Amino acid sequence: MPLASDEGGSGFHAPSIADFFPPPVLWEGTIFEFNRIQLVRLIAAVAIVVVFVIAARRAMLVPGRFQNVVEMGLDFVRVQVAEQILGKERAREHTALLTTMFFAILAFNLTSVVPGLNMAGTALIGLPLLLAAWAYVRYLSAGVRAQGLGGFLKASLFPPGVPWFMYVLLTPIEFLTVFILRPATLAIRLMANMVAGHLMLVLCFSATQYFLFDATGIMKSFGALTFAAGFAMTLFEMFVGALQAYIFVVLTAVYISLSVEEEH
C-alpha cells in the first residue's frame, strides 16, 4: 500500500476502512460498476477453477506431486470434516458443498497476501454473506427433508426434557440462534478476521516504507523491524486464511448435523 504525501510533505499514513471501498475501475455509476475487490474475487475464482480443471485432466492412477496435493485437500474435507461430523452416510450428500466452500474461501482469503492483489476477497461483507446464506439454505433444507417442516421446527425451537413453562424463555433464544445468529456469525467471523489481517499487513508495510524512505537518521533502522513484523504477519495471515476456511466448513457441517437430528 503506497504512502501518499500530504500538503506539508511526506509522512506515515495508517490504513483505514477506506481501503475496503476502492473507487470503480469500470462502468462507474451503473449497476455493473466494477472495482478492485471484485477484480480480486474474479481472479481468485478463475484460479481455483483452473487448478481443479488441470488436476482433473491430468489425473493418473499413480499421482504426481500436484495431483497428490489436490487429492490430499479433497480427502481432508471429505474425511476430517464431512465424515467426522456427519457420518459416512450423510456425508455423501454434503461433501461437494463443503469441499466447494472450503477451497473457495481459502482462495478468496489468500488473495490478501498475493502481491498486486493485497486484499482478501472475503474482507467485504457481501461475499461472506452470500456464503453464509448458502450454508443457511442447506442446513434448513436438510432439516426439513429429514424431519418435515413441523418436526424440524419442533426439534429446533422446543428442546426436549425441559419443563413446558421454560419454553417461554428458551424458544425465542432458540429461534434467534437457529435462524439469525448462525448465518450472521458465519459471515461476520470470516469478514472480521480478514479485515483485521489486511489492516495489520498494511500497517507493517506502510511503516516499513516510511522508515526506509521518509525517516532520517537512526529512525531508518526501525524499517528492518517493521519489515520483519510484516513478513511474520504475512505467514500468520496465510494461517488465519486457511483456519477461517476450515472453521466455516466445520460449522456448516455441525449446523447440518444438528438440523437433521430429531433431538439435540
XYZ file of N, CA, C and O in Angstrom, residues 30-229:
800
model
N -23.061 2.787 -12.853
C -24.062 1.876 -13.407
C -24.237 0.679 -12.477
O -23.473 0.492 -11.534
N -25.216 -0.152 -12.766
C -25.433 -1.344 -11.943
C -24.327 -2.373 -12.161
O -24.220 -3.331 -11.392
N -23.507 -2.171 -13.189
C -22.396 -3.089 -13.475
C -21.063 -2.557 -12.947
O -20.006 -3.026 -13.352
N -21.127 -1.583 -12.057
C -19.910 -0.962 -11.510
C -18.946 -2.024 -10.982
O -19.340 -2.946 -10.264
N -17.673 -1.892 -11.338
C -16.678 -2.922 -11.071
C -15.463 -2.278 -10.417
O -14.871 -1.351 -10.977
N -15.102 -2.766 -9.201
C -13.955 -2.179 -8.505
C -12.857 -3.218 -8.274
O -12.967 -4.364 -8.704
N -11.800 -2.818 -7.575
C -10.627 -3.679 -7.420
C -10.932 -4.931 -6.608
O -10.388 -6.005 -6.877
N -11.784 -4.832 -5.593
C -12.102 -6.016 -4.790
C -12.861 -7.042 -5.623
O -12.631 -8.254 -5.511
N -13.744 -6.580 -6.481
C -14.443 -7.504 -7.377
C -13.471 -8.152 -8.359
O -13.609 -9.330 -8.700
N -12.454 -7.402 -8.785
C -11.425 -7.974 -9.657
C -10.640 -9.057 -8.914
O -10.349 -10.121 -9.475
N -10.306 -8.791 -7.647
C -9.607 -9.781 -6.827
C -10.436 -11.056 -6.711
O -9.910 -12.171 -6.843
N -11.722 -10.915 -6.471
C -12.600 -12.085 -6.357
C -12.650 -12.861 -7.670
O -12.641 -14.099 -7.672
N -12.721 -12.145 -8.773
C -12.774 -12.798 -10.080
C -11.489 -13.586 -10.336
O -11.528 -14.732 -10.796
N -10.353 -12.991 -10.014
C -9.069 -13.668 -10.214
C -8.985 -14.917 -9.345
O -8.548 -15.985 -9.794
N -9.416 -14.822 -8.084
C -9.384 -15.978 -7.188
C -10.290 -17.088 -7.694
O -9.923 -18.271 -7.657
N -11.483 -16.726 -8.170
C -12.423 -17.730 -8.671
C -11.864 -18.435 -9.904
O -11.941 -19.669 -10.023
N -11.291 -17.667 -10.816
C -10.706 -18.260 -12.017
C -9.539 -19.168 -11.638
O -9.389 -20.277 -12.183
N -8.710 -18.730 -10.696
C -7.540 -19.509 -10.292
C -7.941 -20.863 -9.720
O -7.351 -21.899 -10.059
N -8.961 -20.883 -8.852
C -9.342 -22.147 -8.221
C -9.987 -23.088 -9.245
O -9.776 -24.314 -9.197
N -10.735 -22.542 -10.198
C -11.311 -23.374 -11.251
C -10.207 -23.962 -12.122
O -10.228 -25.164 -12.456
N -9.226 -23.147 -12.485
C -8.113 -23.621 -13.317
C -7.348 -24.735 -12.620
O -6.981 -25.753 -13.237
N -7.087 -24.571 -11.319
C -6.354 -25.590 -10.563
C -7.064 -26.934 -10.630
O -6.440 -27.975 -10.913
N -8.368 -26.937 -10.411
C -9.092 -28.212 -10.379
C -9.317 -28.783 -11.778
O -9.364 -30.007 -11.943
N -9.452 -27.918 -12.767
C -9.564 -28.417 -14.137
C -8.264 -29.098 -14.555
O -8.273 -30.196 -15.137
N -7.133 -28.477 -14.255
C -5.835 -29.083 -14.579
C -5.662 -30.402 -13.835
O -5.213 -31.405 -14.397
N -6.031 -30.404 -12.533
C -5.897 -31.631 -11.744
C -6.766 -32.750 -12.311
O -6.339 -33.912 -12.362
N -7.975 -32.414 -12.746
C -8.873 -33.437 -13.284
C -8.381 -33.976 -14.630
O -8.437 -35.178 -14.885
N -7.865 -33.092 -15.464
C -7.428 -33.524 -16.795
C -6.122 -34.315 -16.740
O -5.857 -35.132 -17.626
N -5.313 -34.060 -15.726
C -4.026 -34.741 -15.628
C -4.048 -35.876 -14.604
O -3.003 -36.401 -14.236
N -5.230 -36.248 -14.153
C -5.334 -37.306 -13.147
C -4.792 -38.622 -13.684
O -5.103 -39.032 -14.806
N -3.967 -39.261 -12.872
C -3.369 -40.541 -13.246
C -3.532 -41.539 -12.101
O -3.755 -41.146 -10.955
N -3.417 -42.806 -12.435
C -3.522 -43.848 -11.422
C -2.426 -43.703 -10.372
O -2.666 -43.867 -9.182
N -1.233 -43.379 -10.815
C -0.130 -43.082 -9.896
C 0.057 -41.572 -9.910
O 0.637 -41.016 -10.848
N -0.467 -40.883 -8.907
C -0.483 -39.414 -8.950
C 0.899 -38.794 -8.779
O 1.767 -39.330 -8.085
N 1.095 -37.655 -9.436
C 2.290 -36.855 -9.234
C 2.104 -35.942 -8.039
O 1.108 -36.007 -7.319
N 3.067 -35.039 -7.837
C 3.018 -34.159 -6.662
C 1.812 -33.243 -6.683
O 1.131 -33.074 -5.673
N 1.544 -32.648 -7.844
C 0.406 -31.730 -7.947
C -0.897 -32.448 -7.656
O -1.729 -31.975 -6.875
N -1.100 -33.600 -8.266
C -2.318 -34.367 -8.029
C -2.407 -34.816 -6.573
O -3.495 -34.826 -5.993
N -1.264 -35.172 -5.992
C -1.245 -35.568 -4.582
C -1.735 -34.459 -3.668
O -2.515 -34.692 -2.739
N -1.265 -33.245 -3.933
C -1.663 -32.106 -3.092
C -3.166 -31.860 -3.202
O -3.856 -31.652 -2.199
N -3.677 -31.885 -4.439
C -5.115 -31.655 -4.637
C -5.934 -32.753 -3.969
O -6.931 -32.478 -3.282
N -5.516 -33.998 -4.143
C -6.262 -35.111 -3.547
C -6.192 -35.072 -2.021
O -7.168 -35.433 -1.350
N -5.061 -34.649 -1.481
C -4.966 -34.515 -0.026
C -5.966 -33.489 0.489
O -6.605 -33.689 1.523
N -6.106 -32.374 -0.242
C -7.082 -31.361 0.155
C -8.500 -31.885 0.087
O -9.313 -31.662 1.001
N -8.818 -32.595 -0.983
C -10.160 -33.162 -1.130
C -10.451 -34.196 -0.045
O -11.538 -34.210 0.541
N -9.484 -35.046 0.223
C -9.658 -36.070 1.263
C -9.779 -35.445 2.647
O -10.515 -35.950 3.503
N -9.054 -34.360 2.858
C -9.125 -33.687 4.152
C -10.551 -33.223 4.443
O -11.088 -33.454 5.540
N -11.171 -32.567 3.482
C -12.540 -32.078 3.698
C -13.509 -33.249 3.825
O -14.380 -33.261 4.706
N -13.360 -34.245 2.970
C -14.288 -35.380 2.986
C -14.195 -36.178 4.287
O -15.225 -36.487 4.902
N -12.968 -36.508 4.700
C -12.783 -37.391 5.862
C -12.821 -36.626 7.175
O -13.562 -36.974 8.102
N -12.001 -35.562 7.269
C -11.832 -34.867 8.541
C -12.983 -33.927 8.890
O -13.157 -33.575 10.054
N -13.744 -33.519 7.886
C -14.872 -32.623 8.165
C -16.197 -33.354 7.939
O -16.949 -33.592 8.884
N -16.481 -33.720 6.694
C -17.798 -34.276 6.374
C -18.076 -35.583 7.108
O -19.099 -35.715 7.804
N -17.173 -36.551 6.983
C -17.438 -37.858 7.592
C -17.305 -37.824 9.105
O -18.057 -38.517 9.810
N -16.377 -37.040 9.621
C -16.206 -36.959 11.076
C -17.431 -36.356 11.758
O -17.818 -36.772 12.837
N -18.049 -35.380 11.126
C -19.161 -34.659 11.757
C -20.505 -35.248 11.371
O -21.402 -35.395 12.219
N -20.670 -35.597 10.102
C -21.973 -36.049 9.614
C -22.112 -37.565 9.548
O -23.224 -38.071 9.438
N -20.997 -38.279 9.613
C -21.044 -39.717 9.394
C -20.939 -40.028 7.915
O -21.266 -39.190 7.069
N -20.509 -41.223 7.584
C -20.243 -41.571 6.191
C -21.490 -41.499 5.308
O -21.429 -41.079 4.156
N -22.627 -41.930 5.828
C -23.838 -41.950 5.005
C -24.308 -40.542 4.676
O -24.570 -40.208 3.518
N -24.417 -39.693 5.693
C -24.885 -38.329 5.464
C -23.842 -37.493 4.735
O -24.185 -36.536 4.018
N -22.571 -37.812 4.927
C -21.506 -37.022 4.310
C -21.586 -37.039 2.792
O -21.224 -36.062 2.133
N -22.054 -38.136 2.216
C -22.108 -38.251 0.761
C -22.934 -37.139 0.131
O -22.605 -36.639 -0.949
N -23.986 -36.753 0.801
C -24.883 -35.728 0.256
C -24.270 -34.332 0.332
O -24.568 -33.479 -0.514
N -23.415 -34.090 1.333
C -22.962 -32.730 1.601
C -21.477 -32.491 1.335
O -21.019 -31.360 1.476
N -20.744 -33.526 0.951
C -19.305 -33.359 0.741
C -18.997 -32.360 -0.370
O -18.075 -31.545 -0.246
N -19.750 -32.406 -1.453
C -19.497 -31.480 -2.569
C -19.651 -30.028 -2.119
O -18.828 -29.165 -2.466
N -20.694 -29.745 -1.358
C -20.910 -28.394 -0.843
C -19.755 -27.964 0.046
O -19.198 -26.867 -0.117
N -19.384 -28.803 1.009
C -18.338 -28.446 1.959
C -16.988 -28.281 1.271
O -16.215 -27.373 1.615
N -16.705 -29.124 0.296
C -15.446 -29.023 -0.432
C -15.388 -27.739 -1.248
O -14.368 -27.033 -1.251
N -16.475 -27.422 -1.932
C -16.522 -26.190 -2.717
C -16.344 -24.976 -1.817
O -15.582 -24.053 -2.142
N -17.034 -24.960 -0.698
C -16.912 -23.846 0.244
C -15.484 -23.694 0.750
O -14.934 -22.588 0.787
N -14.879 -24.814 1.144
C -13.544 -24.748 1.729
C -12.532 -24.157 0.752
O -11.808 -23.211 1.086
N -12.480 -24.684 -0.462
C -11.471 -24.217 -1.410
C -11.783 -22.824 -1.934
O -10.865 -22.040 -2.221
N -13.066 -22.484 -2.059
C -13.425 -21.131 -2.487
C -13.007 -20.112 -1.430
O -12.370 -19.095 -1.737
N -13.356 -20.367 -0.180
C -12.994 -19.438 0.895
C -11.483 -19.349 1.039
O -10.919 -18.260 1.235
N -10.794 -20.485 0.938
C -9.337 -20.485 1.024
C -8.738 -19.598 -0.066
O -7.846 -18.772 0.205
N -9.213 -19.739 -1.295
C -8.692 -18.931 -2.403
C -8.977 -17.452 -2.189
O -8.098 -16.598 -2.365
N -10.210 -17.128 -1.789
C -10.566 -15.725 -1.571
C -9.776 -15.120 -0.402
O -9.417 -13.940 -0.431
N -9.507 -15.915 0.628
C -8.747 -15.416 1.775
C -7.285 -15.162 1.431
O -6.696 -14.168 1.863
N -6.683 -16.070 0.666
C -5.245 -15.985 0.415
C -4.867 -14.896 -0.578
O -3.681 -14.574 -0.721
N -5.844 -14.300 -1.256
C -5.508 -13.163 -2.110
C -4.975 -11.988 -1.302
O -4.353 -11.085 -1.858
N -5.179 -12.012 0.008
C -4.677 -10.927 0.852
C -3.162 -10.868 0.888
O -2.589 -9.817 1.208
N -2.479 -11.974 0.572
C -1.018 -11.996 0.630
C -0.399 -12.142 -0.761
O 0.814 -12.335 -0.877
N -1.208 -12.050 -1.808
C -0.687 -12.149 -3.172
C -0.255 -10.757 -3.632
O -1.077 -9.834 -3.653
N 1.023 -10.577 -3.988
C 1.477 -9.263 -4.455
C 0.652 -8.780 -5.645
O 0.351 -9.529 -6.567
N 0.272 -7.527 -5.599
C -0.547 -6.956 -6.656
C -2.030 -7.031 -6.387
O -2.799 -6.234 -6.925
N -2.439 -7.987 -5.550
C -3.849 -8.076 -5.152
C -4.024 -7.462 -3.767
O -4.804 -6.540 -3.579
N -3.312 -7.997 -2.787
C -3.207 -7.386 -1.451
C -4.540 -7.123 -0.766
O -4.675 -6.166 -0.011
N -5.525 -7.954 -1.055
C -6.827 -7.784 -0.420
C -7.571 -9.111 -0.466
O -7.647 -9.736 -1.526
N -8.082 -9.540 0.679
C -8.884 -10.760 0.708
C -10.239 -10.493 0.065
O -10.876 -9.474 0.349
N -10.672 -11.406 -0.802
C -11.983 -11.252 -1.409
C -13.120 -11.325 -0.412
O -14.239 -10.889 -0.690
N -12.830 -11.876 0.781
C -13.843 -12.005 1.833
C -13.784 -10.867 2.844
O -14.440 -10.932 3.879
N -12.991 -9.825 2.554
C -12.838 -8.728 3.510
C -13.974 -7.714 3.434
O -14.010 -6.768 4.220
N -14.875 -7.887 2.494
C -16.072 -7.053 2.397
C -17.273 -7.963 2.597
O -17.293 -9.088 2.100
N -18.294 -7.504 3.286
C -19.335 -8.364 3.832
C -20.170 -9.084 2.779
O -20.747 -10.132 3.057
N -20.229 -8.586 1.546
C -21.106 -9.189 0.550
C -20.827 -10.654 0.299
O -21.742 -11.488 0.321
N -19.567 -11.003 0.062
C -19.225 -12.395 -0.223
C -19.419 -13.299 0.992
O -20.001 -14.384 0.863
N -18.951 -12.916 2.199
C -19.253 -13.743 3.372
C -20.747 -13.942 3.594
O -21.177 -15.034 3.996
N -21.552 -12.917 3.339
C -23.000 -13.063 3.475
C -23.552 -14.074 2.478
O -24.429 -14.876 2.818
N -23.045 -14.035 1.256
C -23.501 -14.981 0.239
C -23.150 -16.409 0.639
O -23.985 -17.326 0.530
N -21.940 -16.623 1.136
C -21.521 -17.954 1.575
C -22.336 -18.419 2.783
O -22.741 -19.579 2.867
N -22.584 -17.492 3.717
C -23.382 -17.836 4.896
C -24.819 -18.166 4.501
O -25.438 -19.082 5.063
N -25.367 -17.437 3.522
C -26.728 -17.723 3.050
C -26.789 -19.092 2.393
O -27.782 -19.830 2.539
N -25.732 -19.462 1.687
C -25.652 -20.789 1.060
C -25.677 -21.880 2.130
O -26.439 -22.848 2.037
N -24.872 -21.693 3.177
C -24.866 -22.652 4.287
C -26.230 -22.680 4.982
O -26.745 -23.753 5.342
N -26.818 -21.507 5.155
C -28.113 -21.372 5.840
C -29.206 -22.156 5.106
O -29.947 -22.936 5.711
N -29.279 -21.955 3.795
C -30.288 -22.653 2.995
C -30.065 -24.160 3.053
O -31.012 -24.947 3.166
N -28.787 -24.574 3.024
C -28.510 -26.006 3.024
C -28.917 -26.655 4.344
O -29.546 -27.719 4.349
N -28.560 -26.060 5.484
C -28.900 -26.755 6.730
C -30.389 -26.676 7.040
O -30.952 -27.597 7.638
N -31.077 -25.627 6.613
C -32.528 -25.589 6.795
C -33.219 -26.626 5.904
O -34.109 -27.348 6.350
N -32.799 -26.698 4.649
C -33.432 -27.650 3.732
C -33.131 -29.087 4.146
O -34.006 -29.958 4.037
N -31.909 -29.333 4.651
C -31.571 -30.685 5.109
C -32.436 -31.077 6.300
O -32.914 -32.215 6.391
N -32.667 -30.135 7.213
C -33.500 -30.416 8.375
C -34.948 -30.681 8.010
O -35.576 -31.599 8.541
N -35.478 -29.882 7.082
C -36.870 -30.062 6.672
C -37.044 -31.383 5.921
O -38.037 -32.097 6.122
N -36.073 -31.733 5.079
C -36.166 -33.007 4.358
C -36.087 -34.196 5.309
O -36.778 -35.203 5.129
N -35.253 -34.080 6.329
C -35.053 -35.200 7.250
C -36.225 -35.377 8.213
O -36.583 -36.505 8.561
N -36.822 -34.272 8.652
C -37.822 -34.359 9.719
C -39.193 -33.835 9.329
O -40.147 -33.992 10.102
N -39.291 -33.204 8.157
C -40.517 -32.498 7.834
C -40.480 -31.125 8.478
O -39.743 -30.896 9.447
N -41.270 -30.198 7.966
C -41.236 -28.831 8.479
C -41.610 -28.778 9.950
O -40.928 -28.136 10.762
N -42.705 -29.482 10.327
C -43.137 -29.464 11.725
C -42.121 -30.098 12.656
O -41.824 -29.566 13.728
N -41.562 -31.231 12.244
C -40.575 -31.904 13.081
C -39.314 -31.075 13.238
O -38.716 -31.033 14.320
N -38.894 -30.402 12.151
C -37.701 -29.570 12.232
C -37.910 -28.392 13.175
O -37.060 -28.082 14.008
N -39.068 -27.731 13.047
C -39.344 -26.590 13.924
C -39.459 -27.026 15.384
O -38.971 -26.343 16.288
N -40.081 -28.165 15.600
C -40.220 -28.665 16.964
C -38.856 -28.978 17.573
O -38.559 -28.589 18.712
N -38.012 -29.684 16.817
C -36.694 -30.050 17.335
C -35.816 -28.827 17.543
O -34.998 -28.785 18.462
N -35.981 -27.803 16.681
C -35.131 -26.616 16.756
C -35.582 -25.640 17.839
O -34.740 -25.016 18.500
N -36.890 -25.500 18.021
C -37.402 -24.449 18.892
C -37.847 -24.947 20.261
O -37.988 -24.137 21.192
N -38.062 -26.261 20.397
C -38.544 -26.787 21.670
C -37.643 -27.928 22.132
O -37.952 -29.107 21.901
N -36.517 -27.615 22.764
C -35.585 -28.666 23.219
C -36.288 -29.644 24.143
O -37.056 -29.242 25.034
N -36.076 -30.949 23.943
C -36.746 -31.955 24.778
C -36.189 -31.962 26.201
O -35.072 -31.514 26.460
N -37.021 -32.476 27.122
C -36.569 -32.620 28.505
C -36.582 -31.345 29.299
O -35.940 -31.253 30.359
N -37.306 -30.336 28.826
C -37.359 -29.042 29.503
C -38.790 -28.808 29.993
O -39.746 -29.072 29.262
N -38.990 -28.335 31.228
C -40.342 -28.016 31.704
C -41.039 -27.058 30.741
O -40.412 -26.122 30.227
N -42.338 -27.283 30.525
C -43.057 -26.536 29.494
C -42.990 -25.034 29.678
O -42.909 -24.274 28.703
N -42.997 -24.570 30.934
C -43.005 -23.120 31.166
C -41.674 -22.472 30.772
O -41.594 -21.261 30.532
N -40.591 -23.263 30.672
C -39.296 -22.720 30.278
C -39.244 -22.383 28.793
O -38.373 -21.627 28.355
N -40.185 -22.950 28.020
C -40.183 -22.647 26.589
C -40.456 -21.168 26.315
O -40.076 -20.650 25.261
N -41.125 -20.497 27.242
C -41.370 -19.060 27.078
C -40.041 -18.318 26.942
O -39.915 -17.347 26.186
N -39.035 -18.779 27.656
C -37.706 -18.169 27.588
C -36.830 -18.814 26.520
O -36.140 -18.127 25.756
N -36.859 -20.159 26.430
C -35.934 -20.870 25.558
C -36.281 -20.763 24.078
O -35.385 -20.667 23.241
N -37.572 -20.809 23.756
C -37.958 -20.822 22.346
C -37.509 -19.557 21.596
O -36.959 -19.665 20.490
N -37.689 -18.340 22.128
C -37.152 -17.156 21.427
C -35.639 -17.211 21.266
O -35.103 -16.794 20.235
N -34.928 -17.744 22.283
C -33.470 -17.858 22.187
C -33.078 -18.841 21.099
O -32.162 -18.592 20.302
N -33.777 -19.986 21.048
C -33.501 -20.973 20.017
C -33.816 -20.421 18.628
O -33.088 -20.691 17.666
N -34.880 -19.652 18.511
C -35.225 -19.043 17.227
C -34.115 -18.110 16.754
O -33.692 -18.161 15.591
N -33.645 -17.254 17.661
C -32.549 -16.347 17.306
C -31.298 -17.115 16.923
O -30.597 -16.774 15.964
N -31.002 -18.174 17.654
C -29.796 -18.960 17.392
C -29.848 -19.643 16.037
O -28.917 -19.546 15.232
N -30.957 -20.345 15.774
C -31.065 -21.159 14.562
C -31.237 -20.313 13.313
O -30.582 -20.547 12.287
N -32.091 -19.302 13.376
C -32.482 -18.598 12.160
C -31.761 -17.276 11.925
O -31.819 -16.743 10.817
N -31.079 -16.744 12.930
C -30.422 -15.442 12.764
C -28.932 -15.498 13.115
O -28.075 -15.129 12.312
N -28.613 -15.975 14.322
C -27.228 -15.900 14.786
C -26.290 -16.818 14.017
O -25.140 -16.460 13.768
N -26.746 -18.004 13.661
C -25.851 -18.927 12.949
C -25.351 -18.348 11.630
O -24.137 -18.274 11.414
N -26.231 -17.915 10.716
C -25.698 -17.344 9.473
C -24.965 -16.029 9.697
O -23.959 -15.751 9.024
N -25.445 -15.211 10.645
C -24.795 -13.922 10.889
C -23.372 -14.100 11.398
O -22.445 -13.438 10.936
N -23.183 -15.008 12.355
C -21.846 -15.200 12.906
C -20.905 -15.852 11.903
O -19.701 -15.565 11.906
N -21.422 -16.716 11.024
C -20.589 -17.275 9.965
C -19.998 -16.161 9.106
O -18.791 -16.147 8.819
N -20.838 -15.229 8.684
C -20.385 -14.152 7.806
C -19.480 -13.172 8.534
O -18.418 -12.795 8.030
N -19.889 -12.752 9.728
C -19.130 -11.718 10.443
C -17.766 -12.226 10.874
O -16.758 -11.507 10.788
N -17.692 -13.475 11.342
C -16.402 -14.036 11.777
C -15.407 -14.046 10.627
O -14.244 -13.667 10.783
N -15.870 -14.513 9.473
C -14.991 -14.597 8.309
C -14.523 -13.210 7.886
O -13.321 -12.975 7.690
N -15.452 -12.281 7.745
C -15.087 -10.947 7.299
C -14.171 -10.245 8.295
O -13.154 -9.659 7.925
N -14.497 -10.314 9.587
C -13.741 -9.581 10.604
C -12.289 -10.040 10.657
O -11.368 -9.217 10.808
N -12.056 -11.328 10.542
C -10.683 -11.833 10.570
C -9.882 -11.352 9.373
O -8.701 -11.001 9.511
N -10.484 -11.310 8.201
C -9.754 -10.878 7.021
C -9.565 -9.364 6.993
O -8.549 -8.867 6.507
N -10.502 -8.614 7.544
C -10.328 -7.163 7.671
C -9.163 -6.862 8.603
O -8.285 -6.040 8.293
N -9.137 -7.533 9.758
C -8.059 -7.306 10.716
C -6.707 -7.664 10.121
O -5.716 -6.940 10.301
N -6.649 -8.778 9.394
C -5.393 -9.183 8.782
C -4.900 -8.174 7.768
O -3.705 -7.849 7.725
N -5.799 -7.659 6.941
C -5.411 -6.658 5.943
C -4.863 -5.403 6.618
O -3.820 -4.868 6.204
N -5.545 -4.932 7.642
C -5.098 -3.716 8.329
C -3.721 -3.906 8.951
O -2.876 -2.994 8.888
N -3.466 -5.059 9.539
C -2.161 -5.313 10.152
C -1.060 -5.387 9.099
O 0.047 -4.861 9.298
N -1.330 -6.040 7.971
C -0.331 -6.121 6.907
C -0.010 -4.744 6.340
O 1.164 -4.388 6.151
N -1.039 -3.971 6.066
C -0.816 -2.632 5.513
C -0.074 -1.762 6.508
O 0.824 -0.993 6.140
N -0.414 -1.886 7.779
C 0.263 -1.103 8.811
C 1.760 -1.419 8.838
O 2.596 -0.515 8.856
N 2.103 -2.692 8.813
C 3.518 -3.099 8.877
C 4.294 -2.624 7.658
O 5.382 -2.045 7.784
N 3.738 -2.836 6.467
C 4.496 -2.488 5.265
C 4.454 -0.992 4.961
O 5.396 -0.455 4.360
N 3.406 -0.298 5.379
C 3.394 1.159 5.261
C 4.445 1.763 6.180
O 5.160 2.705 5.804
N 4.553 1.207 7.388
C 5.569 1.684 8.323
C 6.970 1.404 7.779
O 7.878 2.235 7.910
N 7.153 0.250 7.149
C 8.450 -0.079 6.555
C 8.817 0.930 5.477
O 9.956 1.429 5.433
N 7.871 1.252 4.621
C 8.127 2.234 3.568
C 8.470 3.590 4.165
O 9.391 4.272 3.695
N 7.754 3.969 5.194
C 8.016 5.265 5.818
C 9.410 5.308 6.432
O 10.177 6.264 6.211
N 9.760 4.289 7.218
C 11.064 4.303 7.890
C 12.217 4.253 6.891
O 13.249 4.898 7.094
N 12.059 3.496 5.808
C 13.155 3.348 4.861
C 13.331 4.556 3.952
O 14.459 4.924 3.610
N 12.234 5.193 3.561
C 12.324 6.246 2.552
C 12.054 7.656 3.072
O 12.508 8.623 2.451
N 11.336 7.789 4.181
C 10.984 9.123 4.666
C 11.654 9.496 5.981
O 11.887 10.668 6.237
N 11.938 8.503 6.817
C 12.555 8.801 8.115
C 14.033 9.158 7.918
O 14.630 8.894 6.880
N 14.607 9.749 8.929
C 16.014 10.145 8.869
C 16.771 9.579 10.056
O 16.189 9.239 11.085
N 18.091 9.493 9.897
C 18.949 9.068 10.984
C 18.665 7.668 11.458
O 18.383 6.753 10.668
N 18.732 7.495 12.776
C 18.575 6.173 13.373
C 17.176 5.597 13.174
O 16.963 4.393 13.268
N 16.211 6.488 12.887
C 14.833 6.016 12.679
C 14.733 5.046 11.502
O 13.858 4.198 11.468
N 15.646 5.164 10.533
C 15.612 4.266 9.390
C 15.787 2.801 9.803
O 15.279 1.889 9.154
N 16.510 2.569 10.900
C 16.759 1.191 11.340
C 15.476 0.480 11.760
O 15.412 -0.749 11.740
N 14.452 1.247 12.118
C 13.183 0.621 12.506
C 12.503 -0.053 11.311
O 11.616 -0.876 11.483
N 12.929 0.319 10.106
C 12.366 -0.317 8.923
C 12.605 -1.814 8.890
O 11.761 -2.576 8.406
N 13.765 -2.234 9.418
C 14.058 -3.671 9.464
C 13.093 -4.386 10.394
O 12.639 -5.506 10.103
N 12.754 -3.746 11.508
C 11.830 -4.353 12.463
C 10.420 -4.459 11.880
O 9.769 -5.493 12.011
N 9.957 -3.380 11.256
C 8.598 -3.409 10.705
C 8.511 -4.357 9.509
O 7.471 -4.983 9.285
N 9.625 -4.480 8.738
C 9.619 -5.440 7.632
C 9.542 -6.871 8.162
O 8.790 -7.698 7.627
N 10.314 -7.162 9.227
C 10.260 -8.490 9.842
C 8.861 -8.772 10.388
O 8.337 -9.885 10.247
N 8.236 -7.744 10.996
C 6.872 -7.906 11.506
C 5.898 -8.143 10.366
O 4.983 -8.966 10.479
